[in-house]
Short mmCIF file of N, CA and C in Angstrom, two decimals:
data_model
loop_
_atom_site.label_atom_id
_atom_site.label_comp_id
_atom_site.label_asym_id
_atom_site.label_seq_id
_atom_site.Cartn_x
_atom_site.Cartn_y
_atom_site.Cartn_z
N UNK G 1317 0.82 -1.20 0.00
CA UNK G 1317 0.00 0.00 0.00
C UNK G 1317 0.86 1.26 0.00
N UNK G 1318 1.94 1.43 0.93
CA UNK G 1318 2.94 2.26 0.74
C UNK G 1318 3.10 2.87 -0.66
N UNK G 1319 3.53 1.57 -1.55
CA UNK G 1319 3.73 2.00 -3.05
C UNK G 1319 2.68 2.41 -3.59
N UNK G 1320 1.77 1.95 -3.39
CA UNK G 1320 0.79 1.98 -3.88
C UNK G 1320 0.46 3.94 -3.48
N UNK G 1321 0.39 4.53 -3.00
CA UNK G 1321 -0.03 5.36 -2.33
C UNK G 1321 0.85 6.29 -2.96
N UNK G 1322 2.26 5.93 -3.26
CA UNK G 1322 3.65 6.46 -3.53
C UNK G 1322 3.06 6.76 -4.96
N UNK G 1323 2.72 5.85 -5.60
CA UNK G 1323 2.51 5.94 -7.18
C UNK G 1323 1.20 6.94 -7.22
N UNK G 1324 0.35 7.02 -6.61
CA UNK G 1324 -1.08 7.95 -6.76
C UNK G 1324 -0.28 9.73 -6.08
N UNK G 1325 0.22 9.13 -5.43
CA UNK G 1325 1.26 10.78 -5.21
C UNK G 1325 1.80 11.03 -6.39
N UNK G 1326 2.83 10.54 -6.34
CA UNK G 1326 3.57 10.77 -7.82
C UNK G 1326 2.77 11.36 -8.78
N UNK G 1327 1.12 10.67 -9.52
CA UNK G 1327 0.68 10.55 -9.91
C UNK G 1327 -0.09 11.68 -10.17
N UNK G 1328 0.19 12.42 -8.98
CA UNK G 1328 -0.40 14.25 -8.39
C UNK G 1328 -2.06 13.79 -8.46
N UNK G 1329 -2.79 12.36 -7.76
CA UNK G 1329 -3.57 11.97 -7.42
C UNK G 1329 -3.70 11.92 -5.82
N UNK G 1330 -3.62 13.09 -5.23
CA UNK G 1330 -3.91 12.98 -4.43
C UNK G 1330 -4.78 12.87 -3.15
N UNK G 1331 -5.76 12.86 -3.82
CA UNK G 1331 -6.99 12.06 -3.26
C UNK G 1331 -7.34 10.81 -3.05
N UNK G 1332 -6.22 9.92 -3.90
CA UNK G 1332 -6.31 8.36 -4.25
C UNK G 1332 -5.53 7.99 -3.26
N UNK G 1333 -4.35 8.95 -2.91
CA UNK G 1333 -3.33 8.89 -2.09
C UNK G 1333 -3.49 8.80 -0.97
N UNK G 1334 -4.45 9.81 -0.45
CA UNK G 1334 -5.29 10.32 0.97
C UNK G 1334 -5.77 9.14 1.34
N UNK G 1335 -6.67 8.58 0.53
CA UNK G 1335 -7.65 7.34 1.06
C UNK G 1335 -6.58 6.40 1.41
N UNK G 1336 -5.55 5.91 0.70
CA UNK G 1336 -4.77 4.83 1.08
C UNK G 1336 -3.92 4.91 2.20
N UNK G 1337 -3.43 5.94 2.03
CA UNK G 1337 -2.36 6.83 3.24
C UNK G 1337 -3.35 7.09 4.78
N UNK G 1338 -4.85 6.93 4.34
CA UNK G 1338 -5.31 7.09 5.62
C UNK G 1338 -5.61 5.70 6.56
N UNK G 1339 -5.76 4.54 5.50
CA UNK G 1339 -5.82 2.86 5.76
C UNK G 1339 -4.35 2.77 6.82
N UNK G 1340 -3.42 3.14 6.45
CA UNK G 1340 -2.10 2.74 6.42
C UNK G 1340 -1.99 3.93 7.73
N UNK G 1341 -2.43 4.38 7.91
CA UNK G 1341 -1.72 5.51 9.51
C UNK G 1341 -2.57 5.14 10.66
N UNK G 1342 -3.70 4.40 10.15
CA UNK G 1342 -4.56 4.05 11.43
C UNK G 1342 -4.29 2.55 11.70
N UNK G 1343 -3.65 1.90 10.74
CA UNK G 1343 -2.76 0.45 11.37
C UNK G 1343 -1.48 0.93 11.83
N UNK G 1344 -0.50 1.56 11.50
CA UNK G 1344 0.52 1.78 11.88
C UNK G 1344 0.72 3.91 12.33
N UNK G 1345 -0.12 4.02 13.35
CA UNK G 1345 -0.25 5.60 13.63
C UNK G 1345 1.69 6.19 14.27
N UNK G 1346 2.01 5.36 14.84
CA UNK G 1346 3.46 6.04 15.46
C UNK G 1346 4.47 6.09 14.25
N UNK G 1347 4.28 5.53 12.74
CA UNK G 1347 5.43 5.81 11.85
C UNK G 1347 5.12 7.16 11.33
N UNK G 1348 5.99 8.15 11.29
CA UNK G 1348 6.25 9.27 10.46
C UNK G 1348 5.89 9.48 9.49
N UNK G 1349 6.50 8.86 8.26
CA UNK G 1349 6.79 8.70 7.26
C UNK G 1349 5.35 8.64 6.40
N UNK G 1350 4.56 7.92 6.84
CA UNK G 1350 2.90 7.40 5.97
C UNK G 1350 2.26 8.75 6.72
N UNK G 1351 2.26 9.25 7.95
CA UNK G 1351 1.28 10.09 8.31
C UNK G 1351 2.00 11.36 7.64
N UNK G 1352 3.30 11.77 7.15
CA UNK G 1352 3.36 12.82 6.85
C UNK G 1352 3.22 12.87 5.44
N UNK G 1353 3.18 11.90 4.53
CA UNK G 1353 2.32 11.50 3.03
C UNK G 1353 1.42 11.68 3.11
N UNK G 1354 0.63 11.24 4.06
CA UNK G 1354 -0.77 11.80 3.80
C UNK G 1354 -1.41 13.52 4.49
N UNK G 1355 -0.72 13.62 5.41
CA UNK G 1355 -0.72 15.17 5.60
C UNK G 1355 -0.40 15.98 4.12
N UNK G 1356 0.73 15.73 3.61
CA UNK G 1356 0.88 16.20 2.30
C UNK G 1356 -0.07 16.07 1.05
N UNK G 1357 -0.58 14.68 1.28
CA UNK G 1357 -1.60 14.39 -0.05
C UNK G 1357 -2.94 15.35 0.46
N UNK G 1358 -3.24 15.73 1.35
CA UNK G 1358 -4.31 16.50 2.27
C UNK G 1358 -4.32 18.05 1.50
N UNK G 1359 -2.54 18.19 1.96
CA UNK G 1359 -2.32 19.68 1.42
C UNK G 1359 -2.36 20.05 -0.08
N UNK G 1360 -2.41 19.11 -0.37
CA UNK G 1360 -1.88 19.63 -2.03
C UNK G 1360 -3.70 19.10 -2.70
N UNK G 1361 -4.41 18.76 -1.76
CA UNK G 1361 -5.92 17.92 -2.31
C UNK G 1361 -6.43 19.27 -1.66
N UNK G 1362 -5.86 19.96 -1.20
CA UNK G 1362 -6.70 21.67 -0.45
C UNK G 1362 -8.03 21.17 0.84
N UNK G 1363 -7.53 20.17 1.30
CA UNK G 1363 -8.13 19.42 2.58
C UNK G 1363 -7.57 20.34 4.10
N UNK G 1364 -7.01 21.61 3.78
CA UNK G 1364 -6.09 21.96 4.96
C UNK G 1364 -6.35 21.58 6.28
N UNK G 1365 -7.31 21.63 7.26
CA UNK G 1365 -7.69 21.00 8.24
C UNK G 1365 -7.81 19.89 8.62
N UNK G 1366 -7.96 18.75 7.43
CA UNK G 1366 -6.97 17.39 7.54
C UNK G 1366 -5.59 17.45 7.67
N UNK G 1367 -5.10 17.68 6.50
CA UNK G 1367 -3.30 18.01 7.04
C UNK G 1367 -3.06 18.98 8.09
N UNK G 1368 -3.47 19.86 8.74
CA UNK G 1368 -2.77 20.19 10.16
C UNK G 1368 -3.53 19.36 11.02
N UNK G 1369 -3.95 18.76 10.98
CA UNK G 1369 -4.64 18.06 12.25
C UNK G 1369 -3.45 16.57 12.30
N UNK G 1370 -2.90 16.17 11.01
CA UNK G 1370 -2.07 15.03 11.05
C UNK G 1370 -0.42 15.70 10.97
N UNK G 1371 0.30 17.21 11.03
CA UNK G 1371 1.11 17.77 10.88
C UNK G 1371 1.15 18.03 12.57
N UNK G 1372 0.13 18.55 13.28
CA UNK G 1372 0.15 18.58 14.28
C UNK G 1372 0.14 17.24 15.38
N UNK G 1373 0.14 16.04 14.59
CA UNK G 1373 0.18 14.52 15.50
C UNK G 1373 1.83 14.98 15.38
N UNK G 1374 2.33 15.07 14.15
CA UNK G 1374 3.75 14.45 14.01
C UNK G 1374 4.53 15.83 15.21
N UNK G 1375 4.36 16.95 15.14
CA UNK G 1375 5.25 18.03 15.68
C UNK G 1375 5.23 17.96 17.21
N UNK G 1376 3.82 17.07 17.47
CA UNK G 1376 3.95 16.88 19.01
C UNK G 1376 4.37 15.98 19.37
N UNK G 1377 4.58 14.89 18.67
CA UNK G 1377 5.70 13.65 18.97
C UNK G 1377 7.20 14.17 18.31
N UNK G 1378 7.40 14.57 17.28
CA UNK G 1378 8.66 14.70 17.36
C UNK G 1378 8.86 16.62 16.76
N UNK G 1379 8.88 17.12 18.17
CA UNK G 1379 9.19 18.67 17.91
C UNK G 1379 10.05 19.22 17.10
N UNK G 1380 11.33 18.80 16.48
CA UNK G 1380 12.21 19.08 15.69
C UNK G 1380 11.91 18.53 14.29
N UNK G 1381 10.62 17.64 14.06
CA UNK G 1381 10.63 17.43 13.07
C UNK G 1381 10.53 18.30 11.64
N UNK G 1382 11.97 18.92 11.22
CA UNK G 1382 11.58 19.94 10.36
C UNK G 1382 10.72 20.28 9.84
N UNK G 1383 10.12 19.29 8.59
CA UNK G 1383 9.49 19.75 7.15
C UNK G 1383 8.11 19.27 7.78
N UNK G 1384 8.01 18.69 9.13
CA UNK G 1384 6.44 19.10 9.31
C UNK G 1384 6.20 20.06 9.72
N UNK G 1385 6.84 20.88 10.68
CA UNK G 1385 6.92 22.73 11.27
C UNK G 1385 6.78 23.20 9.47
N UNK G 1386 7.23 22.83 8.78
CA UNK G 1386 7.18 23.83 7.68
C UNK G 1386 5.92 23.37 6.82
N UNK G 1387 5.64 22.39 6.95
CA UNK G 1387 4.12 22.02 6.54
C UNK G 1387 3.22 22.87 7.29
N UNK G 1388 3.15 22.51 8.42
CA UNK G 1388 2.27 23.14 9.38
C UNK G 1388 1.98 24.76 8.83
N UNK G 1389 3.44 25.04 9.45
CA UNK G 1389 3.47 26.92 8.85
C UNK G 1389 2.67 26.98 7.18
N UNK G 1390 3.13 26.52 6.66
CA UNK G 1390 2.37 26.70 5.24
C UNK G 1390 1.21 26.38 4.50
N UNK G 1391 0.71 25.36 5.60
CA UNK G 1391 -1.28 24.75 5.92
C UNK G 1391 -1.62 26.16 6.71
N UNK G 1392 -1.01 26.70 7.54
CA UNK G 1392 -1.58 27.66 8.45
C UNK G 1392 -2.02 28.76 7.51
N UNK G 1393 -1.09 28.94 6.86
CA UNK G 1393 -1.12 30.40 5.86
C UNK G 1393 -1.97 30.49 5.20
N UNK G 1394 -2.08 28.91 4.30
CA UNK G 1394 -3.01 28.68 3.41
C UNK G 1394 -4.55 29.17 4.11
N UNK G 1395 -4.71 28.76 5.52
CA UNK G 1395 -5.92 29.15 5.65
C UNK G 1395 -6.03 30.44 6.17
N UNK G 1396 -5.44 31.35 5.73
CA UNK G 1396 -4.96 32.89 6.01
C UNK G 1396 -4.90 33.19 7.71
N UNK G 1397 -4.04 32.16 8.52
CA UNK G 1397 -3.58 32.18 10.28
C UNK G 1397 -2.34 32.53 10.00
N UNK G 1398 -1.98 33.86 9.41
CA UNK G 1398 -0.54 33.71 9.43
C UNK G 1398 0.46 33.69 11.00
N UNK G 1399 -0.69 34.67 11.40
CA UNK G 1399 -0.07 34.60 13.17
C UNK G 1399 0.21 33.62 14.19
N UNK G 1400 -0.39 32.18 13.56
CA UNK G 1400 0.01 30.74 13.72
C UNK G 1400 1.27 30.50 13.57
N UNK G 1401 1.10 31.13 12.09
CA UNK G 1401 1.95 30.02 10.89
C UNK G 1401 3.63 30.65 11.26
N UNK G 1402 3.46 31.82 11.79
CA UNK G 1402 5.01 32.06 11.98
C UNK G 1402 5.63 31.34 12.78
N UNK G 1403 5.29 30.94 14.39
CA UNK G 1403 6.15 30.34 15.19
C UNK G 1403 6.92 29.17 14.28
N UNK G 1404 5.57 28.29 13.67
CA UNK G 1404 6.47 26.83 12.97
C UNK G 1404 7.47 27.62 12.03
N UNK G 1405 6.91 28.31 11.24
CA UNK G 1405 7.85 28.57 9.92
C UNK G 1405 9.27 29.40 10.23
N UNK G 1406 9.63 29.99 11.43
CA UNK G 1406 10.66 30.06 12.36
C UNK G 1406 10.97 29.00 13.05
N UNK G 1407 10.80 28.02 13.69
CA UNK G 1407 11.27 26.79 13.99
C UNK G 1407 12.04 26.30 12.79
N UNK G 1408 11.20 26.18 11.28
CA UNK G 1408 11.57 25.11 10.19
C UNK G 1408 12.93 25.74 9.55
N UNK G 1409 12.88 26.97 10.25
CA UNK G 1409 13.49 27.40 9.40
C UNK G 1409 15.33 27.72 10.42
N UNK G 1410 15.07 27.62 11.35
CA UNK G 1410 16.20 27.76 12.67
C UNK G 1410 16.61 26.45 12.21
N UNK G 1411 15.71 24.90 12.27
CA UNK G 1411 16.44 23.89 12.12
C UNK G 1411 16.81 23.50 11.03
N UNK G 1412 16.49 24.14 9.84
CA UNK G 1412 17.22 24.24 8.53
C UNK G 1412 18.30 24.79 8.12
N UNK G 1413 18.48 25.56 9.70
CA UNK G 1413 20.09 26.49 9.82
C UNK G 1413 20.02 27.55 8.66
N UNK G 1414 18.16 28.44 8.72
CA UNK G 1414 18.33 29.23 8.25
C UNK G 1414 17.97 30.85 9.32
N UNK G 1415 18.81 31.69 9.47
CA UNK G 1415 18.52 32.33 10.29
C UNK G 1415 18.67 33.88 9.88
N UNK G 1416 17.77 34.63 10.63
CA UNK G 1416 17.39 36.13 10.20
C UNK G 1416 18.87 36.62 10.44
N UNK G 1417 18.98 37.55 10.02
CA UNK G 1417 20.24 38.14 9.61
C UNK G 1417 20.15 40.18 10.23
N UNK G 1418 18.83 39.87 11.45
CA UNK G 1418 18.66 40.89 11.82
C UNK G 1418 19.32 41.89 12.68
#
């Protein structure tokens, strides 16, 4: 299913992706990797409140997890919270060792 899910991404099917990616996080919810595929297939399917609701599983188990702080920040925006969206998108961006130059 993984692949399977991999190929409907690829596929910029991401709705086909969502459904499979959502089978696959509720048998195996503590792996990363499938819940942040489908947070992504969420974001790019304009589901935003699905993907931060599964961006926000991953950042509270693993706080440094970069590119979900930068998911997060950029689901936030999308739904015009930019005043959210900054803390993550300063996190993603400190642990990307990118820093203001202020």
């Amino acid at each position: 299913r993984w692949e399977r899910a991999g190929m409907f991404f690829d596929a910029r099917d991401y709705t086909a992706a969502a459904r499979v990616l959502g089978t696959l996080v509720e048998e195996v919810p503590e792996q990363t990797g499938p819940r942040l595929l489908l947070a992504r297939a969420y974001y790019h399917s304009a589901q935003l409140r699905r993907a931060e609701t599964e961006l926000k599983v991953i950042v509270e188990r693993d706080p440094v997890e970069h590119y979900a702080r930068l998911m997060l920040g950029r689901t936030l925006q999308r739904q015009g919270r930019d005043d959210e969206a900054q803390p993550h998108l300063r996190i993603a961006a400190a642990l990307g060792g990118e820093f203001d130059e202020e």
